[in-house]
Each structure stands twice: as C-alpha cells, then as structure tokens.
CSV table of C-alpha atoms and ligand atoms in Angstrom, one decimal:
chain,number,residue,atom,x,y,z
A,1,UNK,CA,31.5,8.0,30.2
A,2,UNK,CA,27.9,7.7,31.2
A,3,UNK,CA,25.2,5.3,29.9
A,4,UNK,CA,24.3,7.9,27.3
A,5,UNK,CA,27.6,8.8,25.8
A,6,UNK,CA,30.0,6.9,23.6
A,7,UNK,CA,30.5,6.3,19.8
A,8,UNK,CA,27.1,4.7,19.3
A,9,UNK,CA,25.2,7.7,20.8
A,10,UNK,CA,27.4,10.0,18.8
A,11,UNK,CA,26.5,8.2,15.6
A,12,UNK,CA,22.8,8.4,16.5
A,13,UNK,CA,23.2,12.1,17.1
A,14,UNK,CA,24.8,12.6,13.7
A,15,UNK,CA,21.9,10.8,12.1
A,16,UNK,CA,19.4,13.1,13.9
A,17,UNK,CA,21.5,16.1,12.8
A,18,UNK,CA,21.2,14.9,9.1
A,19,UNK,CA,17.5,14.7,9.5
A,20,UNK,CA,17.5,18.2,11.0
A,21,UNK,CA,19.6,19.5,8.1
A,22,UNK,CA,17.0,18.1,5.7
A,23,UNK,CA,14.2,19.6,7.7
A,24,UNK,CA,12.9,16.2,8.5
A,25,UNK,CA,11.4,14.8,11.6
A,26,UNK,CA,12.5,11.2,12.4
A,27,UNK,CA,9.7,9.2,13.9
A,28,UNK,CA,9.8,6.1,16.0
A,29,UNK,CA,7.2,3.7,17.5
A,30,UNK,CA,7.3,1.1,20.2
A,31,UNK,CA,5.9,-2.4,20.1
A,32,UNK,CA,6.1,-4.7,23.2
A,33,UNK,CA,5.2,-8.4,22.7
A,34,UNK,CA,3.6,-11.3,24.5
A,35,UNK,CA,1.3,-9.8,27.2
A,36,UNK,CA,-1.6,-11.8,28.5
A,37,UNK,CA,-2.0,-10.4,32.0
A,38,UNK,CA,-1.0,-7.7,34.4
A,39,UNK,CA,2.4,-8.6,35.9
A,40,UNK,CA,5.1,-6.7,37.8
A,41,UNK,CA,7.1,-6.6,34.6
A,42,UNK,CA,4.2,-5.0,32.8
A,43,UNK,CA,3.8,-2.5,35.6
A,44,UNK,CA,7.5,-1.7,35.3
A,45,UNK,CA,7.1,-1.2,31.5
A,46,UNK,CA,4.2,1.2,32.2
A,47,UNK,CA,6.1,3.1,34.8
A,48,UNK,CA,9.1,3.5,32.5
A,49,UNK,CA,7.4,4.4,29.3
A,50,UNK,CA,7.0,8.1,28.7
A,51,UNK,CA,5.8,7.6,25.2
A,52,UNK,CA,3.0,5.5,23.6
A,53,UNK,CA,3.4,1.7,23.6
A,54,UNK,CA,1.6,-0.9,21.5
A,55,UNK,CA,1.1,-4.1,23.4
A,56,UNK,CA,1.0,-7.2,21.2
A,57,UNK,CA,-1.4,-9.4,23.1
A,58,UNK,CA,-1.8,-13.1,22.7
A,59,UNK,CA,-5.6,-13.8,22.6
A,60,UNK,CA,-5.9,-17.5,23.1
A,61,UNK,CA,-2.9,-19.4,24.4
A,62,UNK,CA,-4.3,-22.3,26.5
A,63,UNK,CA,-1.3,-22.3,28.8
A,64,UNK,CA,-1.3,-18.6,29.2
A,65,UNK,CA,-4.9,-17.4,28.9
A,66,UNK,CA,-5.8,-13.8,28.5
A,67,UNK,CA,-6.7,-12.4,31.9
A,68,UNK,CA,-9.1,-9.7,32.9
A,69,UNK,CA,-6.2,-8.0,34.8
A,70,UNK,CA,-4.7,-7.0,31.4
A,71,UNK,CA,-7.8,-5.1,30.5
A,72,UNK,CA,-7.6,-3.3,33.8
A,73,UNK,CA,-3.9,-2.4,33.2
A,74,UNK,CA,-4.6,-1.1,29.7
A,75,UNK,CA,-7.6,0.9,31.0
A,76,UNK,CA,-5.3,2.6,33.5
A,77,UNK,CA,-2.6,3.3,31.0
A,78,UNK,CA,-3.6,6.0,28.5
A,79,UNK,CA,-0.5,5.6,26.4
A,80,UNK,CA,-1.1,1.9,25.7
A,81,UNK,CA,-3.0,0.3,22.9
A,82,UNK,CA,-3.4,-3.4,21.9
A,83,UNK,CA,-2.5,-5.3,18.8
A,84,UNK,CA,-3.2,-8.9,18.1
A,85,UNK,CA,-0.2,-11.2,18.6
A,86,UNK,CA,-1.2,-14.3,16.6
A,87,UNK,CA,-3.7,-16.8,18.1
A,88,UNK,CA,-2.1,-19.0,20.7
A,89,UNK,CA,1.6,-18.3,20.0
A,90,UNK,CA,1.9,-21.9,18.9
A,91,UNK,CA,4.4,-23.2,16.4
A,92,UNK,CA,2.6,-24.8,13.4
A,93,UNK,CA,5.6,-24.9,11.0
A,94,UNK,CA,6.6,-28.2,9.4
A,95,UNK,CA,9.6,-30.0,11.0
A,96,UNK,CA,12.8,-28.3,10.1
A,97,UNK,CA,11.1,-25.0,9.2
A,98,UNK,CA,11.5,-21.8,11.1
A,99,UNK,CA,8.9,-21.3,13.8
A,100,UNK,CA,5.6,-19.9,12.6
A,101,UNK,CA,2.0,-19.9,13.7
A,102,UNK,CA,1.0,-19.0,10.1
A,103,UNK,CA,2.9,-21.4,7.8
A,104,UNK,CA,1.9,-21.9,4.1
A,105,UNK,CA,-1.6,-23.1,3.2
A,106,UNK,CA,-4.0,-21.5,5.7
A,107,UNK,CA,-6.2,-24.1,7.3
A,108,UNK,CA,-9.9,-23.4,8.0
A,109,UNK,CA,-9.2,-24.0,11.7
A,110,UNK,CA,-6.4,-21.4,11.9
A,111,UNK,CA,-8.4,-18.9,9.9
A,112,UNK,CA,-11.3,-19.3,12.4
A,113,UNK,CA,-8.8,-19.0,15.3
A,114,UNK,CA,-7.5,-15.7,13.9
A,115,UNK,CA,-11.1,-14.4,13.5
A,116,UNK,CA,-12.0,-15.5,17.1
A,117,UNK,CA,-8.9,-13.9,18.5
A,118,UNK,CA,-9.7,-10.6,16.8
A,119,UNK,CA,-13.3,-10.7,18.2
A,120,UNK,CA,-12.1,-11.6,21.7
A,121,UNK,CA,-9.5,-8.7,21.8
A,122,UNK,CA,-12.1,-6.2,20.5
A,123,UNK,CA,-14.5,-7.3,23.2
A,124,UNK,CA,-12.0,-7.1,26.0
A,125,UNK,CA,-10.2,-3.9,24.9
A,126,UNK,CA,-12.8,-2.1,22.9
A,127,UNK,CA,-11.5,1.1,21.4
A,128,UNK,CA,-8.0,0.5,22.7
A,129,UNK,CA,-7.7,-2.4,20.3
A,130,UNK,CA,-6.2,-1.9,16.8
A,131,UNK,CA,-6.9,-4.5,14.2
A,132,UNK,CA,-3.3,-5.1,13.5
A,133,UNK,CA,-1.7,-8.6,13.3
A,134,UNK,CA,1.7,-9.1,14.8
A,135,UNK,CA,2.5,-12.7,14.0
A,136,UNK,CA,4.6,-14.6,16.6
A,137,UNK,CA,8.2,-14.9,15.6
A,138,UNK,CA,7.4,-12.1,13.1
A,139,UNK,CA,6.6,-14.7,10.5
A,140,UNK,CA,3.5,-15.3,8.3
A,141,UNK,CA,3.5,-17.1,4.9
A,142,UNK,CA,2.5,-14.9,1.9
A,143,UNK,CA,-0.7,-16.8,1.2
A,144,UNK,CA,-2.2,-15.6,4.4
A,145,UNK,CA,-1.9,-11.9,3.4
A,146,UNK,CA,-4.9,-11.7,1.0
A,147,UNK,CA,-7.1,-13.1,3.8
A,148,UNK,CA,-6.3,-10.6,6.4
A,149,UNK,CA,-8.3,-7.5,5.2
A,150,UNK,CA,-11.4,-9.7,4.8
A,151,UNK,CA,-10.9,-11.0,8.4
A,152,UNK,CA,-11.0,-7.4,9.6
A,153,UNK,CA,-7.3,-6.6,9.9
A,154,UNK,CA,-6.1,-3.1,8.8
A,155,UNK,CA,-2.5,-3.7,9.5
A,156,UNK,CA,0.5,-6.0,9.8
A,157,UNK,CA,3.6,-5.7,11.9
A,158,UNK,CA,6.7,-7.9,11.6
A,159,UNK,CA,10.4,-7.3,12.0
A,160,UNK,CA,12.3,-5.5,9.3
A,161,UNK,CA,15.9,-6.1,8.5
A,162,UNK,CA,18.3,-4.4,6.2
A,163,UNK,CA,18.0,-3.5,3.3
A,164,UNK,CA,14.5,-2.8,4.6
A,165,UNK,CA,12.5,-3.4,1.5
A,166,UNK,CA,9.0,-3.1,2.9
A,167,UNK,CA,6.5,-3.0,0.1
A,168,UNK,CA,2.8,-2.9,0.8
A,169,UNK,CA,2.0,-6.5,1.4
A,170,UNK,CA,-1.6,-6.3,0.3
A,171,UNK,CA,-4.2,-3.6,-0.6
A,172,UNK,CA,-6.0,-2.6,2.5
A,173,UNK,CA,-3.2,-3.8,4.8
A,174,UNK,CA,-0.7,-1.3,6.1
A,175,UNK,CA,2.6,-2.9,7.2
A,176,UNK,CA,4.6,-1.1,9.8
A,177,UNK,CA,7.5,-3.1,11.2
A,178,UNK,CA,9.8,-3.0,14.1
A,179,UNK,CA,13.6,-2.7,13.5
A,180,UNK,CA,15.4,-2.6,16.8
A,181,UNK,CA,15.1,-5.7,18.9
A,182,UNK,CA,16.5,-5.1,22.4
A,183,UNK,CA,16.9,-8.8,23.1
A,184,UNK,CA,19.7,-11.0,21.8
A,185,UNK,CA,17.5,-14.1,21.1
A,186,UNK,CA,20.1,-16.2,19.4
A,187,UNK,CA,22.9,-15.5,21.9
A,188,UNK,CA,22.6,-14.6,25.6
A,189,UNK,CA,18.8,-14.1,25.5
A,190,UNK,CA,19.6,-11.0,27.5
A,191,UNK,CA,20.1,-7.4,26.4
A,192,UNK,CA,21.4,-7.1,22.8
A,193,UNK,CA,23.7,-4.3,23.7
A,194,UNK,CA,23.7,-0.5,23.3
A,195,UNK,CA,25.9,-0.5,20.2
A,196,UNK,CA,23.8,-3.1,18.4
A,197,UNK,CA,20.5,-1.4,19.2
A,198,UNK,CA,21.6,2.1,18.4
A,199,UNK,CA,23.3,0.9,15.3
A,200,UNK,CA,20.1,-0.6,14.0
A,201,UNK,CA,18.2,2.5,15.0
A,202,UNK,CA,20.6,4.8,13.2
A,203,UNK,CA,20.8,2.5,10.2
A,204,UNK,CA,17.0,2.4,9.7
A,205,UNK,CA,16.7,6.1,10.1
A,206,UNK,CA,19.5,6.6,7.5
A,207,UNK,CA,17.7,4.2,5.1
A,208,UNK,CA,14.5,6.2,5.4
A,209,UNK,CA,16.4,9.5,5.0
A,210,UNK,CA,18.1,8.3,1.8
A,211,UNK,CA,15.1,6.7,0.3
A,212,UNK,CA,16.1,3.0,0.8
A,213,UNK,CA,13.2,2.5,3.2
A,214,UNK,CA,9.8,4.2,3.3
A,215,UNK,CA,10.4,7.6,4.8
A,216,UNK,CA,7.0,7.9,6.5
A,217,UNK,CA,7.2,4.5,8.1
A,218,UNK,CA,8.5,5.0,11.6
A,219,UNK,CA,11.4,3.1,13.0
A,220,UNK,CA,10.1,0.4,15.4
A,221,UNK,CA,11.5,-0.4,18.8
A,222,UNK,CA,10.7,-4.0,19.8
A,223,UNK,CA,10.6,-5.1,23.4
A,224,UNK,CA,9.5,-8.1,25.4
A,225,UNK,CA,8.8,-6.9,28.9
A,226,UNK,CA,8.6,-10.4,30.4
A,227,UNK,CA,12.2,-11.2,29.7
A,228,UNK,CA,14.0,-7.9,30.2
A,229,UNK,CA,17.1,-8.0,32.4
A,230,UNK,CA,18.5,-4.9,34.2
A,231,UNK,CA,20.6,-3.8,31.3
A,232,UNK,CA,17.5,-3.9,28.9
A,233,UNK,CA,15.4,-1.8,31.2
A,234,UNK,CA,18.2,0.6,31.6
A,235,UNK,CA,18.7,1.0,27.8
A,236,UNK,CA,15.0,1.8,27.3
A,237,UNK,CA,15.3,4.4,30.0
A,238,UNK,CA,18.5,5.8,28.5
A,239,UNK,CA,17.1,6.0,25.0
A,240,UNK,CA,14.1,8.0,26.3
A,241,UNK,CA,16.4,10.2,28.4
A,242,UNK,CA,18.6,10.9,25.4
A,243,UNK,CA,15.7,11.8,23.2
A,244,UNK,CA,14.1,14.0,25.8
A,245,UNK,CA,17.4,15.8,26.3
A,246,UNK,CA,17.9,16.3,22.6
A,247,UNK,CA,14.4,17.6,22.3
A,248,UNK,CA,15.1,20.2,24.9
A,249,UNK,CA,18.4,21.3,23.5
A,250,UNK,CA,17.3,23.1,20.4
A,251,UNK,CA,15.5,26.4,19.7
A,252,UNK,CA,13.1,25.3,17.0
A,253,UNK,CA,11.1,22.1,16.6
A,254,UNK,CA,14.1,19.8,16.9
A,255,UNK,CA,14.2,16.4,15.4
A,256,UNK,CA,14.3,14.3,18.5
A,257,UNK,CA,12.5,14.7,21.7
A,258,UNK,CA,10.1,12.2,23.1
A,259,UNK,CA,7.4,13.4,20.7
A,260,UNK,CA,9.2,11.6,17.8
A,261,UNK,CA,7.5,8.5,19.2
A,262,UNK,CA,4.1,8.1,17.5
A,263,UNK,CA,1.2,6.1,18.7
A,264,UNK,CA,0.1,3.0,16.9
A,265,UNK,CA,-3.4,4.4,17.1
A,266,UNK,CA,-2.3,7.2,14.8
A,267,UNK,CA,-0.3,4.9,12.6
A,268,UNK,CA,-3.2,2.8,11.7
A,269,UNK,CA,-5.8,5.5,11.7
A,270,UNK,CA,-7.4,6.3,8.3
A,271,UNK,CA,-5.6,9.7,8.3
A,272,UNK,CA,-2.2,8.2,8.2
A,273,UNK,CA,-0.8,7.6,4.7
A,274,UNK,CA,2.6,6.5,3.7
A,275,UNK,CA,4.5,7.4,0.5
A,276,UNK,CA,6.6,4.8,-1.1
B,1,ZN,ZN1,5.8,-13.4,20.8
C-alpha cells in the first residue's frame, strides 16, 4: 500500500466516478491561512502547490506585522492571490464564548479596523488582492454581514460542515467556504489524517452532486502552512499527485486532474455565478 491507495482513496475515486457518470466536473479550491511574511514554510507551500492558492493574510496584527517580504513572495508566485484574514487575529469574544474577532454588535473601532485592513492589503498587493473576508476562527456574528458589502467586500469564506447548508449570507456577498481542514486542531494539532480529510472531501462532493449543497460552490481545502508537520505536507502532495494521475488516466475531459482546482480570483470575479 502506498500513500495514495487504501479505502479512503477508493471512496474518493468512486465519488469522482459518480460525477463523471453524471457528466459533471467536481471543482475544488485551496485556502491557506495566517500569512504575514515570507517564511521557509511559505516557500515550501509555494514549491509544493501545483494549483492556485488563496492566501488569507492578516493585515494588522501588532505582534505579527504584515511584512514587505510577503508582497515579494506573492509577486513571484503567479498562482497565489490574497484574501483578508480579519484585522489583527485577536479574540474579542465575551468570556466563555467561542473565539471570534467579530462577535455580535459591531463596534465603530472594529468596523474602522476592517476598512483599514482592506485598504492596506489593496495597497500592498494591488490586483492580487481579492476583497474577500476570511474571519479568524471562521467565525463572524450575523449582524456584521450587512456591513460587509458597504465596506467593499465582495465575498466571505468560512468553514462549512455537514449538512453544508450554505445560503447566500447577504446580497452582494458571495460566500465560498472551505470544508477539508488538514489540521486536527482539537486533538494532536498535527495532521488530521488521510481518512478524515478524504472522507470530508468525498462527503462534500457527494452533497453537491445530490443537491444537499450548492453544486457550483467548489469544495475547499484549508491549510495553515506555518504549522504543517511532515504528514500534512505529504498529504497535500499526495492529493495533488492523485488528482494529476486521475486526470491523465481518461480519454475525455475527465473529472479530476489538477485543473479541478479553481482560482479564488475566478470564484469572486463578476463572471462567476452560483445556482442554489
Ligand atoms: Zn487564522
């Protein structure tokens, strides 16, 4: 058994087969969180990624300021684009509540911080920046949502869990979430495991295929390059290898192949529309 064989890979292959039988093209996208500067881990991510990656960048963390080196890294990485990862990645939730930078009742100060963050990222990254908010801990209270389009955001990206009800949160705001977190945050804080990751991947694809989730909204891979252990890096490589091999195997445009990864630039372009 190699790294790319076993029951979980077989299940994923069967799900891709079902899409193929239905003449569908499963789509994926990749979000990586918490960048503020160029690091060896970011260079490793770039070297490993053969598909587009959306970097969720923290604009204004005092203890981890945004560095010019990240602009250089993004400029030299054509497949990368930048989303806004909150403001300072600071927990503002009330005691006893789950961590959030955007708890209920938006304060004037936090709204101003969000606007300043967007302006800063646009200045630093120019066209490579997409006005999409990825709230830290994937959490934002509902009363923030009506404010986001007026602040200049076109999109929102959180973490979607089964049963994947992902309604449009707000007119003018397209939400496209991630669904496969490679890190086991609540347990080892290392790799979540091949079975778990592939299970979530296949489960979201199945939900889309059967109409339980929006068919057009791609299944999102979520990574955090700064904390990847060896097994996590290997999984990301294996997944790309598996998709590439599957793409080569068929005779017609085969569901699978690395081209099933779509760029966040395209997802939040005016030409992209989703059907319920
Ligand atoms: Zn984060």
